XYZ file of C-alpha atoms in Angstrom:
758
model
C -59.578 42.503 8.012
C -56.233 40.712 8.308
C -55.168 38.599 11.290
C -52.068 40.469 12.442
C -49.175 38.155 13.352
C -47.157 39.197 16.396
C -43.368 39.426 16.310
C -41.008 37.883 18.823
C -43.471 36.321 21.261
C -41.005 34.797 23.759
C -42.629 31.359 23.912
C -42.535 31.063 20.117
C -38.971 32.365 19.777
C -37.746 29.744 22.260
C -39.422 26.990 20.266
C -38.063 27.695 16.789
C -34.575 28.712 17.962
C -34.333 25.477 19.976
C -34.581 23.465 16.755
C -32.184 25.684 14.813
C -29.572 25.719 17.603
C -29.261 21.929 17.729
C -27.775 22.058 14.238
C -24.661 23.977 13.254
C -22.937 24.884 10.005
C -20.142 22.360 10.517
C -22.801 19.592 10.537
C -24.206 20.684 7.152
C -22.667 19.508 3.893
C -23.781 20.834 0.503
C -24.810 18.416 -2.253
C -24.044 18.631 -5.956
C -27.525 17.472 -7.022
C -29.824 20.470 -7.426
C -32.946 18.665 -6.166
C -31.444 17.525 -2.851
C -31.301 19.091 0.577
C -27.830 19.586 2.044
C -26.696 16.536 3.998
C -26.976 16.590 7.786
C -23.889 14.910 9.252
C -25.105 12.712 12.102
C -22.100 13.325 14.351
C -23.351 11.819 17.596
C -20.973 13.641 19.938
C -21.552 17.072 18.394
C -25.337 16.649 18.246
C -25.568 15.348 21.818
C -23.532 18.314 23.027
C -25.834 20.748 21.231
C -28.936 18.918 22.495
C -27.743 19.115 26.095
C -27.072 22.858 25.818
C -30.506 23.620 24.357
C -32.275 21.463 26.956
C -30.362 23.170 29.754
C -31.310 26.616 28.419
C -34.990 25.595 28.304
C -34.994 23.884 31.736
C -36.090 20.497 30.420
C -36.552 18.142 33.425
C -34.231 15.154 33.450
C -37.092 12.668 33.103
C -38.300 14.408 29.925
C -34.986 14.804 28.099
C -35.279 11.332 26.571
C -31.975 11.214 24.736
C -32.250 8.629 21.986
C -29.464 7.028 20.059
C -28.972 8.773 16.729
C -29.423 6.220 13.986
C -30.220 6.963 10.359
C -31.932 10.271 11.205
C -32.246 12.874 13.970
C -35.356 13.139 16.182
C -36.321 16.486 17.732
C -39.464 17.264 19.778
C -41.260 20.515 20.655
C -44.219 20.442 23.068
C -46.554 23.436 22.828
C -50.004 23.690 24.356
C -53.051 23.965 22.120
C -53.707 27.562 21.086
C -50.161 28.886 21.564
C -49.244 29.110 17.865
C -47.857 25.718 16.875
C -48.518 26.165 13.136
C -46.778 29.544 13.236
C -43.796 27.970 14.996
C -43.249 25.119 12.553
C -43.618 27.546 9.654
C -40.990 29.713 11.353
C -38.754 26.647 11.768
C -38.972 26.064 8.008
C -37.851 29.623 7.253
C -35.104 29.587 9.907
C -33.560 26.272 8.784
C -33.582 27.509 5.193
C -31.895 30.784 6.157
C -29.218 29.250 8.387
C -28.476 25.967 6.629
C -30.021 26.070 3.154
C -32.610 23.347 3.850
C -35.326 23.825 1.200
C -37.249 20.517 1.049
C -39.731 19.840 3.872
C -42.549 17.312 4.189
C -45.294 18.358 6.637
C -47.366 15.351 7.753
C -50.751 15.920 9.433
C -53.311 13.360 10.658
C -56.595 14.667 9.212
C -58.069 16.692 6.372
C -59.321 19.548 8.627
C -55.812 19.969 10.062
C -54.429 19.834 6.538
C -56.861 22.550 5.438
C -55.780 24.754 8.346
C -52.081 24.265 7.584
C -52.638 25.014 3.899
C -54.645 28.132 4.688
C -51.922 29.468 6.999
C -48.779 28.670 5.001
C -50.384 29.679 1.713
C -51.802 32.983 2.975
C -50.160 35.921 1.122
C -50.181 37.958 4.338
C -48.278 35.187 6.171
C -45.735 35.059 3.345
C -45.281 38.849 3.551
C -44.947 38.663 7.335
C -42.023 36.259 7.168
C -40.387 38.014 4.228
C -40.793 41.658 5.194
C -41.294 41.692 8.972
C -39.085 38.738 9.883
C -36.479 39.377 7.192
C -36.504 35.984 5.451
C -35.705 36.518 1.779
C -37.685 33.495 0.611
C -41.200 32.273 -0.157
C -42.812 28.912 0.494
C -44.034 27.033 -2.552
C -46.734 24.835 -1.056
C -47.293 21.459 -2.726
C -50.523 19.964 -1.369
C -50.783 16.241 -2.075
C -54.344 15.077 -2.784
C -55.959 11.781 -3.706
C -56.124 11.322 -7.480
C -58.629 9.638 -9.759
C -56.829 7.679 -12.470
C -58.298 8.128 -15.925
C -58.771 5.025 -18.009
C -55.628 4.189 -19.947
C -53.591 7.017 -18.339
C -51.340 6.923 -15.279
C -50.056 10.430 -14.629
C -47.308 10.887 -12.070
C -48.583 13.193 -9.253
C -47.738 16.713 -10.412
C -47.221 18.107 -6.884
C -44.602 15.428 -6.209
C -42.907 16.326 -9.493
C -42.861 20.029 -8.577
C -41.531 19.242 -5.105
C -38.731 17.005 -6.350
C -37.634 19.269 -9.205
C -37.477 22.369 -7.016
C -33.897 23.562 -7.235
C -31.651 24.421 -4.318
C -29.979 26.931 -6.638
C -33.117 29.055 -6.398
C -32.256 30.417 -2.963
C -35.504 32.320 -2.456
C -37.740 29.230 -2.769
C -38.665 26.704 -0.064
C -40.598 23.622 -1.176
C -43.102 22.180 1.306
C -45.001 18.968 0.540
C -48.180 18.868 2.661
C -49.570 15.357 3.134
C -52.259 13.820 5.356
C -51.900 10.464 7.087
C -54.271 8.447 4.896
C -52.243 9.260 1.757
C -49.194 7.746 3.441
C -50.939 4.546 4.474
C -53.850 3.940 2.083
C -54.071 3.477 -1.655
C -51.222 3.347 -4.138
C -50.758 7.013 -4.988
C -47.224 7.111 -3.561
C -46.277 3.435 -3.687
C -47.103 2.366 -7.253
C -44.337 2.391 -9.883
C -46.288 2.011 -13.138
C -46.867 5.670 -13.988
C -46.434 6.659 -17.640
C -43.796 9.241 -16.746
C -41.494 9.701 -13.786
C -39.234 12.380 -12.368
C -35.443 12.256 -12.250
C -35.627 8.640 -13.371
C -37.984 7.615 -10.552
C -41.434 6.213 -11.359
C -42.407 5.536 -7.757
C -43.341 8.760 -5.876
C -42.031 7.486 -2.530
C -38.610 6.900 -4.106
C -38.623 10.324 -5.761
C -39.390 12.093 -2.464
C -36.786 10.038 -0.604
C -33.972 11.095 -2.935
C -34.514 14.770 -1.980
C -33.287 13.958 1.571
C -36.256 15.732 3.168
C -36.731 17.132 6.642
C -40.103 15.907 7.980
C -42.341 17.892 10.347
C -45.084 15.915 12.130
C -48.098 17.833 13.441
C -50.149 16.204 16.257
C -47.545 13.509 17.126
C -49.963 11.582 19.355
C -51.714 10.555 16.139
C -48.426 9.239 14.669
C -47.339 6.644 17.214
C -44.023 5.061 16.308
C -45.398 1.542 16.112
C -48.171 2.594 13.738
C -48.028 2.269 9.973
C -47.975 6.005 9.202
C -44.807 6.639 11.216
C -43.133 3.566 9.746
C -43.966 4.786 6.244
C -42.273 8.099 7.045
C -39.201 6.331 8.431
C -38.833 3.683 5.755
C -40.284 5.221 2.600
C -39.283 8.881 2.989
C -35.978 8.176 4.783
C -35.816 11.676 6.300
C -32.626 13.198 7.627
C -34.542 14.742 10.515
C -38.017 14.270 12.026
C -39.340 17.256 13.974
C -42.491 16.578 16.012
C -44.605 19.452 17.345
C -47.752 19.058 19.412
C -49.609 19.549 22.651
C -49.916 15.788 23.163
C -47.324 13.078 22.573
C -47.828 9.295 22.405
C -47.653 7.133 25.506
C -45.478 4.015 25.583
C -45.657 1.151 28.071
C -42.741 -1.060 29.023
C -42.491 -4.030 31.379
C -45.198 -6.214 32.849
C -47.034 -6.599 36.128
C -45.370 -4.668 38.940
C -42.641 -3.559 36.544
C -45.124 -2.058 34.081
C -44.282 1.600 33.407
C -46.143 4.069 31.156
C -44.379 7.223 30.048
C -44.553 9.888 27.372
C -42.674 8.955 24.221
C -40.411 11.983 23.899
C -37.446 11.846 21.523
C -34.986 14.611 22.442
C -37.498 17.091 23.869
C -36.101 20.600 23.344
C -38.920 22.831 24.570
C -41.870 22.158 26.864
C -44.624 24.768 26.976
C -47.132 22.808 29.060
C -50.728 23.702 29.840
C -49.943 24.979 33.337
C -47.392 27.440 31.955
C -49.717 28.483 29.122
C -52.522 29.223 31.600
C -50.238 30.965 34.103
C -48.627 33.198 31.474
C -52.001 34.107 29.906
C -50.969 32.600 26.578
C -54.414 31.001 26.249
C -57.889 31.588 27.664
C -58.882 30.238 31.042
C -61.652 27.622 31.231
C -64.956 27.877 33.121
C -66.854 24.576 33.028
C -70.581 24.714 33.765
C -73.292 22.071 33.852
C -76.844 21.658 35.102
C -77.688 19.070 37.686
C -80.265 16.415 36.614
C -83.877 17.547 36.297
C -84.931 15.006 38.901
C -83.347 12.923 41.622
C -84.943 9.753 40.255
C -81.829 9.031 38.177
C -83.868 7.573 35.318
C -81.898 5.324 32.985
C -82.571 3.108 30.001
C -80.528 -0.094 29.743
C -80.108 -2.193 26.591
C -80.918 -5.721 27.790
C -80.847 -7.806 24.609
C -80.840 -7.399 20.829
C -82.774 -9.965 18.807
C -80.849 -10.197 15.556
C -81.672 -7.114 13.529
C -85.364 -7.130 14.342
C -85.982 -5.850 17.865
C -84.358 -4.774 21.089
C -85.296 -5.347 24.734
C -84.748 -2.378 27.039
C -85.347 -1.766 30.725
C -86.471 1.515 32.274
C -84.743 1.980 35.631
C -85.869 4.613 38.118
C -84.947 5.362 41.687
C -88.595 6.086 42.550
C -90.469 3.246 40.824
C -90.121 -0.399 39.888
C -88.144 -1.249 36.749
C -90.156 -1.913 33.587
C -89.148 -3.792 30.421
C -90.073 -2.958 26.810
C -89.497 -4.474 23.376
C -88.921 -1.968 20.575
C -88.413 -2.290 16.833
C -86.750 -0.132 14.207
C -88.550 3.215 13.969
C -90.171 2.939 17.395
C -90.028 5.924 19.727
C -88.566 5.744 23.216
C -91.515 7.828 24.395
C -93.205 4.559 25.446
C -90.313 4.076 27.864
C -90.291 7.663 29.147
C -92.196 10.730 27.969
C -88.950 12.698 28.232
C -87.605 10.667 25.276
C -90.352 11.647 22.840
C -87.868 12.907 20.255
C -85.659 9.809 20.321
C -86.268 6.811 18.032
C -84.462 3.644 16.974
C -82.825 4.490 13.657
C -81.317 1.071 13.030
C -80.563 -2.311 14.609
C -77.303 -4.134 13.909
C -75.489 -7.147 15.272
C -75.059 -6.406 18.956
C -75.891 -2.702 18.738
C -78.649 -0.207 17.994
C -78.340 3.218 16.392
C -80.370 6.033 17.896
C -81.907 8.834 15.865
C -79.389 11.269 17.397
C -76.521 9.379 15.759
C -75.274 7.545 18.852
C -74.778 3.784 18.992
C -75.561 1.689 22.056
C -74.443 -1.891 22.635
C -75.973 -4.660 24.722
C -75.516 -3.838 28.401
C -75.043 -0.103 27.878
C -77.120 2.469 29.745
C -78.009 6.078 29.048
C -79.545 8.676 31.328
C -83.005 9.982 30.431
C -82.505 13.582 31.544
C -79.740 14.442 29.077
C -82.093 13.559 26.186
C -84.901 15.633 27.663
C -86.020 18.593 25.555
C -86.372 20.589 28.782
C -82.762 19.878 29.745
C -81.508 20.729 26.243
C -83.476 23.963 26.289
C -81.894 25.067 29.554
C -78.406 24.297 28.209
C -79.144 26.548 25.228
C -80.522 29.266 27.520
C -77.401 29.074 29.665
C -75.148 29.215 26.600
C -76.933 32.322 25.322
C -76.754 33.985 28.728
C -72.999 33.377 28.986
C -72.483 34.454 25.380
C -74.242 37.796 25.761
C -72.523 38.498 29.092
C -69.210 38.181 27.252
C -70.359 39.848 24.039
C -71.539 43.015 25.781
C -68.130 43.464 27.448
C -66.247 42.757 24.230
C -68.439 45.118 22.184
C -68.061 47.996 24.630
C -64.255 47.989 24.421
C -62.516 50.905 22.734
C -61.533 48.441 20.013
C -64.234 45.783 19.724
C -63.908 41.986 19.771
C -66.368 39.872 17.758
C -67.653 37.160 20.122
C -68.437 33.662 18.797
C -70.011 30.526 20.295
C -69.605 26.913 19.139
C -72.234 24.189 19.683
C -71.331 20.509 19.290
C -74.358 18.296 18.540
C -74.889 14.608 17.762
C -77.366 14.603 14.932
C -77.328 16.754 11.793
C -81.097 16.542 11.181
C -81.818 18.187 14.540
C -80.166 21.328 13.166
C -80.799 21.248 9.423
C -84.525 22.014 9.548
C -85.057 20.147 12.829
C -86.274 20.835 16.344
C -82.935 22.113 17.633
C -82.733 24.894 15.058
C -86.305 26.002 15.827
C -85.690 25.922 19.579
C -82.431 27.858 19.233
C -83.996 30.616 17.131
C -86.904 30.920 19.574
C -84.557 31.207 22.563
C -82.242 33.569 20.685
C -85.185 35.842 19.864
C -86.286 35.866 23.502
C -82.757 36.619 24.669
C -82.311 39.440 22.158
C -85.596 41.015 23.294
C -84.324 40.868 26.852
C -80.883 42.265 25.980
C -82.425 45.212 24.128
C -84.089 46.284 27.393
C -80.723 46.743 29.103
C -80.347 50.500 29.799
C -76.547 50.164 29.919
C -76.270 49.179 26.247
C -74.554 51.601 23.911
C -76.550 52.861 20.933
C -74.287 50.980 18.521
C -74.676 47.708 20.415
C -78.464 48.087 20.315
C -78.269 48.508 16.539
C -76.202 45.299 16.366
C -78.777 43.463 18.509
C -81.670 44.804 16.423
C -79.947 43.619 13.243
C -79.629 40.194 14.871
C -83.294 40.133 15.864
C -84.389 41.175 12.368
C -82.849 38.032 10.827
C -82.331 35.251 13.364
C -81.272 32.700 10.744
C -78.344 34.920 9.714
C -76.955 34.751 13.254
C -76.046 31.068 13.106
C -74.447 28.577 10.730
C -73.565 24.889 10.693
C -70.864 22.613 9.333
C -71.236 18.837 9.060
C -69.317 16.270 7.003
C -72.451 15.586 4.925
C -72.478 19.245 3.858
C -69.552 18.630 1.511
C -71.934 16.846 -0.864
C -74.820 19.308 -0.438
C -75.758 21.484 -3.424
C -77.670 24.107 -1.406
C -75.898 27.447 -1.951
C -76.820 28.811 1.492
C -75.339 25.747 3.190
C -72.234 25.994 0.997
C -71.769 29.611 2.114
C -72.112 28.617 5.784
C -69.523 25.862 5.374
C -67.115 28.186 3.583
C -67.446 30.852 6.295
C -66.760 28.358 9.079
C -63.994 26.309 7.466
C -62.132 28.710 5.230
C -63.233 32.314 5.712
C -62.097 32.991 9.258
C -61.521 36.673 8.531
C -65.101 37.191 7.320
C -66.486 35.450 10.401
C -64.473 37.761 12.668
C -65.596 40.950 10.927
C -68.429 43.037 12.382
C -69.542 44.403 9.018
C -69.659 43.162 5.441
C -68.284 44.968 2.385
C -71.515 46.998 2.135
C -71.226 48.282 5.704
C -74.046 46.104 7.102
C -73.609 44.268 10.392
C -72.380 40.681 10.047
C -74.366 39.002 12.843
C -73.198 35.412 12.239
C -71.625 34.275 15.484
C -73.295 31.006 16.606
C -71.753 27.912 14.992
C -73.115 24.335 15.054
C -71.186 21.172 14.209
C -70.537 17.577 15.155
C -67.080 16.631 16.465
C -65.914 17.070 12.843
C -64.304 20.314 14.002
C -62.669 18.659 17.008
C -59.145 18.937 15.587
C -57.600 21.083 12.934
C -60.041 23.959 13.242
C -60.083 26.808 15.660
C -61.166 30.392 15.819
C -59.518 32.798 18.264
C -62.818 34.466 19.153
C -64.677 31.383 20.380
C -65.679 32.341 23.931
C -68.340 29.654 24.543
C -68.341 25.944 23.669
C -71.448 23.838 24.323
C -71.561 20.032 24.180
C -75.234 19.164 23.708
C -76.149 15.547 24.413
C -72.593 14.652 25.286
C -71.503 11.041 25.271
C -68.862 11.519 27.968
C -65.822 11.442 25.683
C -62.614 9.797 26.847
C -60.562 12.152 24.686
C -57.888 14.387 26.141
C -59.723 17.119 28.058
C -57.268 19.790 26.966
C -57.863 18.716 23.346
C -61.633 19.025 23.842
C -61.449 22.669 24.869
C -58.707 23.376 22.349
C -61.074 24.847 19.752
C -61.580 27.861 22.002
C -58.304 28.346 23.876
C -56.556 30.668 21.440
C -56.377 34.303 22.562
C -58.840 36.592 20.754
C -58.190 39.194 18.092
C -59.848 42.598 17.890
C -61.825 44.044 14.983
C -58.572 45.031 13.258
C -57.035 41.560 13.575
C -54.636 42.318 16.443
C -54.013 39.496 18.929
C -54.787 40.653 22.486
C -52.210 39.128 24.774
C -52.035 41.411 27.790
C -55.361 40.475 29.431
C -57.125 37.477 30.938
C -59.978 35.913 28.973
C -62.273 33.040 29.899
C -63.743 30.251 27.756
C -67.219 29.135 28.872
C -67.425 25.345 28.489
C -70.961 24.003 28.987
C -71.606 20.255 29.290
C -74.329 17.989 30.664
C -74.236 16.442 34.133
C -72.597 13.212 32.900
C -69.417 15.289 32.555
C -69.742 17.042 35.901
C -66.150 16.110 36.744
C -64.719 17.697 33.597
C -62.889 20.502 35.427
C -61.308 18.104 37.920
C -60.340 15.750 35.089
C -58.820 18.626 33.129
C -56.778 19.705 36.139
C -55.680 16.116 36.826
C -54.606 15.748 33.200
C -52.591 18.971 33.283
C -50.966 18.235 36.639
C -50.285 14.644 35.588
C -48.190 15.891 32.683
C -45.980 18.061 34.907
C -42.628 16.932 36.285
C -43.440 15.483 39.675
C -41.646 16.656 42.803
C -40.637 14.120 45.435
C -43.841 13.359 47.399
C -43.911 14.796 50.899
C -40.739 16.856 50.509
C -40.461 20.613 50.024
C -38.141 21.703 47.248
C -35.302 24.118 47.975
C -36.661 26.202 45.090
C -39.994 26.608 46.934
C -38.179 27.338 50.193
C -36.210 30.125 48.506
C -39.340 31.499 46.830
C -41.370 31.669 50.061
C -38.428 33.073 52.037
C -38.152 35.895 49.507
C -41.903 36.591 49.766
C -41.655 36.753 53.568
C -38.451 38.831 53.524
C -36.625 36.086 55.422
C -33.379 34.186 55.053
C -33.786 30.606 53.756
C -32.104 29.149 56.853
C -34.280 31.299 59.118
C -37.439 29.999 57.411
C -36.247 26.398 57.520
C -35.540 26.643 61.275
C -38.999 28.171 61.837
C -40.625 25.243 60.039
C -38.508 22.778 62.015
C -39.294 24.384 65.383
C -43.026 24.151 64.599
C -42.526 20.496 63.603
C -43.803 21.108 60.059
C -40.608 19.513 58.703
C -38.760 16.667 60.390
C -35.236 16.901 58.928
C -32.848 19.004 56.859
C -34.092 17.280 53.687
C -37.304 19.322 54.188
C -39.461 16.222 54.694
C -42.993 17.296 55.651
C -44.671 16.055 58.823
C -47.724 14.320 57.339
C -49.748 14.677 60.552
C -49.555 18.503 60.466
C -50.127 19.163 56.763
C -53.403 21.061 57.273
C -51.844 23.322 59.903
C -48.772 23.834 57.722
C -50.714 24.947 54.635
C -52.993 27.132 56.781
C -50.065 29.013 58.304
C -47.929 28.977 55.144
C -50.349 29.097 52.187
C -47.456 30.281 49.988
C -46.246 26.666 49.833
C -49.577 25.449 48.519
C -48.871 25.154 44.795
C -52.565 24.611 44.107
C -52.946 28.370 44.504
C -55.641 30.390 42.765
C -53.497 33.242 41.522
C -54.213 32.609 37.854
C -58.005 32.123 37.948
C -58.108 29.617 35.141
C -60.781 26.953 35.855
C -64.059 27.722 37.708
C -67.116 25.818 39.014
C -69.900 28.406 38.703
C -72.684 26.574 40.493
C -71.272 25.551 43.818
C -72.087 28.313 46.225
C -69.221 29.619 48.279
C -69.810 29.800 52.037
C -69.198 33.217 53.547
C -68.122 33.533 57.169
C -69.385 36.703 58.877
C -67.533 38.106 61.867
C -69.754 39.666 64.566
C -68.587 42.891 66.198
C -69.564 42.455 69.861
C -70.174 46.149 70.597
C -72.513 46.542 67.637
C -74.329 43.309 68.473
C -75.145 44.634 71.967
C -77.069 47.483 70.314
C -79.405 45.107 68.443
C -79.384 42.188 70.877
C -82.931 42.846 72.105
C -84.304 43.128 68.559
C -82.448 39.987 67.485
C -83.925 38.021 70.382
C -87.416 39.147 69.419
C -87.233 38.222 65.733
C -85.328 34.997 66.357
C -88.136 33.397 68.385
C -90.035 30.354 67.083
C -93.806 30.582 66.745
C -96.591 27.990 66.527
C -99.738 28.912 64.556
C -103.127 27.447 65.536
C -105.922 27.387 62.896
C -109.641 27.533 63.619
C -111.730 24.423 62.993
C -113.213 25.987 59.861
C -109.924 25.191 58.134
C -110.500 21.449 58.617
C -113.678 21.660 56.566
C -111.871 23.622 53.843
C -109.168 20.937 53.640
C -111.745 18.122 53.333
C -113.497 20.020 50.570
C -110.562 21.328 48.494
C -107.731 18.801 48.994
C -109.043 16.161 46.510
C -109.139 18.781 43.754
C -105.660 19.980 44.613
C -104.271 16.446 44.437
C -105.688 15.986 40.944
C -103.448 18.803 39.789
C -100.293 17.028 40.888
C -97.475 18.578 42.853
C -94.303 20.497 41.991
C -95.712 22.141 38.869
C -92.545 24.237 38.630
C -88.984 22.996 38.951
C -85.651 24.684 39.447
C -82.593 23.685 37.418
C -79.291 24.860 38.884
C -75.936 24.975 37.129
C -72.540 24.160 38.599
C -69.638 26.339 37.381
C -65.958 25.550 37.920
C -62.895 27.520 36.857
C -59.476 25.998 36.318
C -56.868 28.121 38.058
C -53.099 28.192 37.706
C -50.747 28.319 40.663
C -46.975 28.562 40.537
C -46.410 24.912 39.717
C -49.779 23.198 39.419
C -53.416 23.671 38.467
C -56.456 23.637 40.722
C -60.245 24.030 40.631
C -62.220 26.715 42.445
C -65.954 27.196 42.750
C -68.231 30.120 42.044
C -71.995 30.676 41.902
C -73.830 29.480 38.775
C -77.371 30.199 37.596
C -80.831 28.858 38.450
C -83.652 28.590 35.896
C -87.322 27.844 36.561
C -88.847 25.150 34.349
C -92.596 25.534 34.057
C -95.155 22.791 33.642
C -93.242 19.759 34.941
C -95.779 18.028 37.207
C -95.229 14.983 39.351
C -98.433 12.899 39.835
C -99.395 12.710 43.486
C -99.369 8.907 43.478
C -95.723 8.992 42.334
C -94.969 11.714 44.881
């Protein structure tokens, strides 16, 4: 299958044309040297005029325009939410600038190797090249020059061949565009680009940085928040590459802080922002999936914690077990010791290593002196229920996607802490056991189609084929099966999305395991469930965390499905219970802020239109009811609740989009009683609504004396319920909000609380 690229998606057209329209032919001057880009004339007045026109067309708020003085190069910014096609857009920018202005030398700078691999895969894909040449009408091909670290052979210093090819690419060859793809570490570390003692050079230059600079490149920066202007990587781009233009594209931009004390101000570091496709717009316009966060509450209300009290050199560690139902206890542990002596729920957790001021746990986490961690999230019972919940949500989605006229392959992604728990460890065994149980249960569903049952039976016949893992350590592994898994996840997206292999057999691989290695630079459009097992409560951008699964899905023929609403299930532990609220706060915090306590005339006009009223008529109605206090539309703060109750259209936290949900909080339902009908059952209601007292015969006392001691030996609460909380992020007209829905409840067997503790 091929992933079919869509033509003329409005949000993508606006982005690439914004860049192209800032320039104009009278600002472009051809060069006589064949290896150079045309020169961009930095005419401040002309460029500022063009910038203002583009920003006006794209409704860029005044506080985000961020005009910067044009110095030795031009800065241009495009903000696009994760999953909306950023790589496609900057590739389109490359083709468009070449077509309009003859620019044929671009440097694409990315922060990490996974992002680099994704960019290489996209720009180098023959189908992508055909799309831009045949469908989009660009009579040119990209020659991709991927810069890699080199090992210098003894006695030989070869000039990097990809730099040579990039520099010597001729502007007289009008159907070639040369793109040098480089990751951050190659700009800042080592001497690959900075040394000048190579045996041979190019165009008289023996220092690669100098050779690239002379081409007068245009630089495209992917993930600009990773290239802050005060950091070394950005300075290397400015000073060593001397670009004519830097184009930054990303969902997140750096933050800069100016002033001190009361005058301290933090703002987003935009440099001539031309297009802003923010998360709220992306959710509202169904350009990405919605998000449904779900977590289980703790197994117990005891709030058990383990605190690192002191670390004795590299020999031992003192820890304290803290519980809300018992006195604190202290323990001294050494390397290799199990935390099961602290709590039986931690039987699988050991001390892997002890360093200066920190310990390393067997799950890969590090804890410093004074840090605490909650017992329940390391409990095997808790982990098992998270896996059960993930499988339930996956199969709910998979069944719907399979039964479509044109099917969608449904994938799930599990983030874990510790590779050994998956590669032959307890987690892999537990997952396969739970998957087998779930498949048995799904096969009993009478509503399944015959074909779906065959797919499920193929899954059940080979559970290990259903899942795969990728971890950084796998790159050095010689196991062929592991190598195939890694290749499928990292590089063979099309194979992973296919239902059948070349022989016509079902391809059941759809559950993927990894550490946060895949956090950036990798995505798959058909990820419908993401699970963070044993989360550490990351402080990363929340929108970045869910970014691996936000892209809209493709069907079995590779077509992007953009005319429907889809939901990403995001399952975390209870330490991240506030994830949905934090995600909404992050999204709303990035929006242009209206004046607090004042209605906008835009909202007044919108609501008046909805109510089929004149704006003045609506304003006078609000004033007469004392909801506003003046003609500036200032809200009466004492009547806000009444105002939003009577005029919910003004409440921009509306739930029209249905984009972030809390699935576990139960929604209260108010039932209206019809008086006439109640009269018919009033007598019956009175009878069944009476309270009764039961009196037992004395024989029961003897039974209690005889049997109670034996009952107490058994303990109490032998079964326990674990309930999930599910929240969905929803998009209103101007802001995001969180709404609640009902989650699931599982029964955990065999958890007994000793009577003395009870």
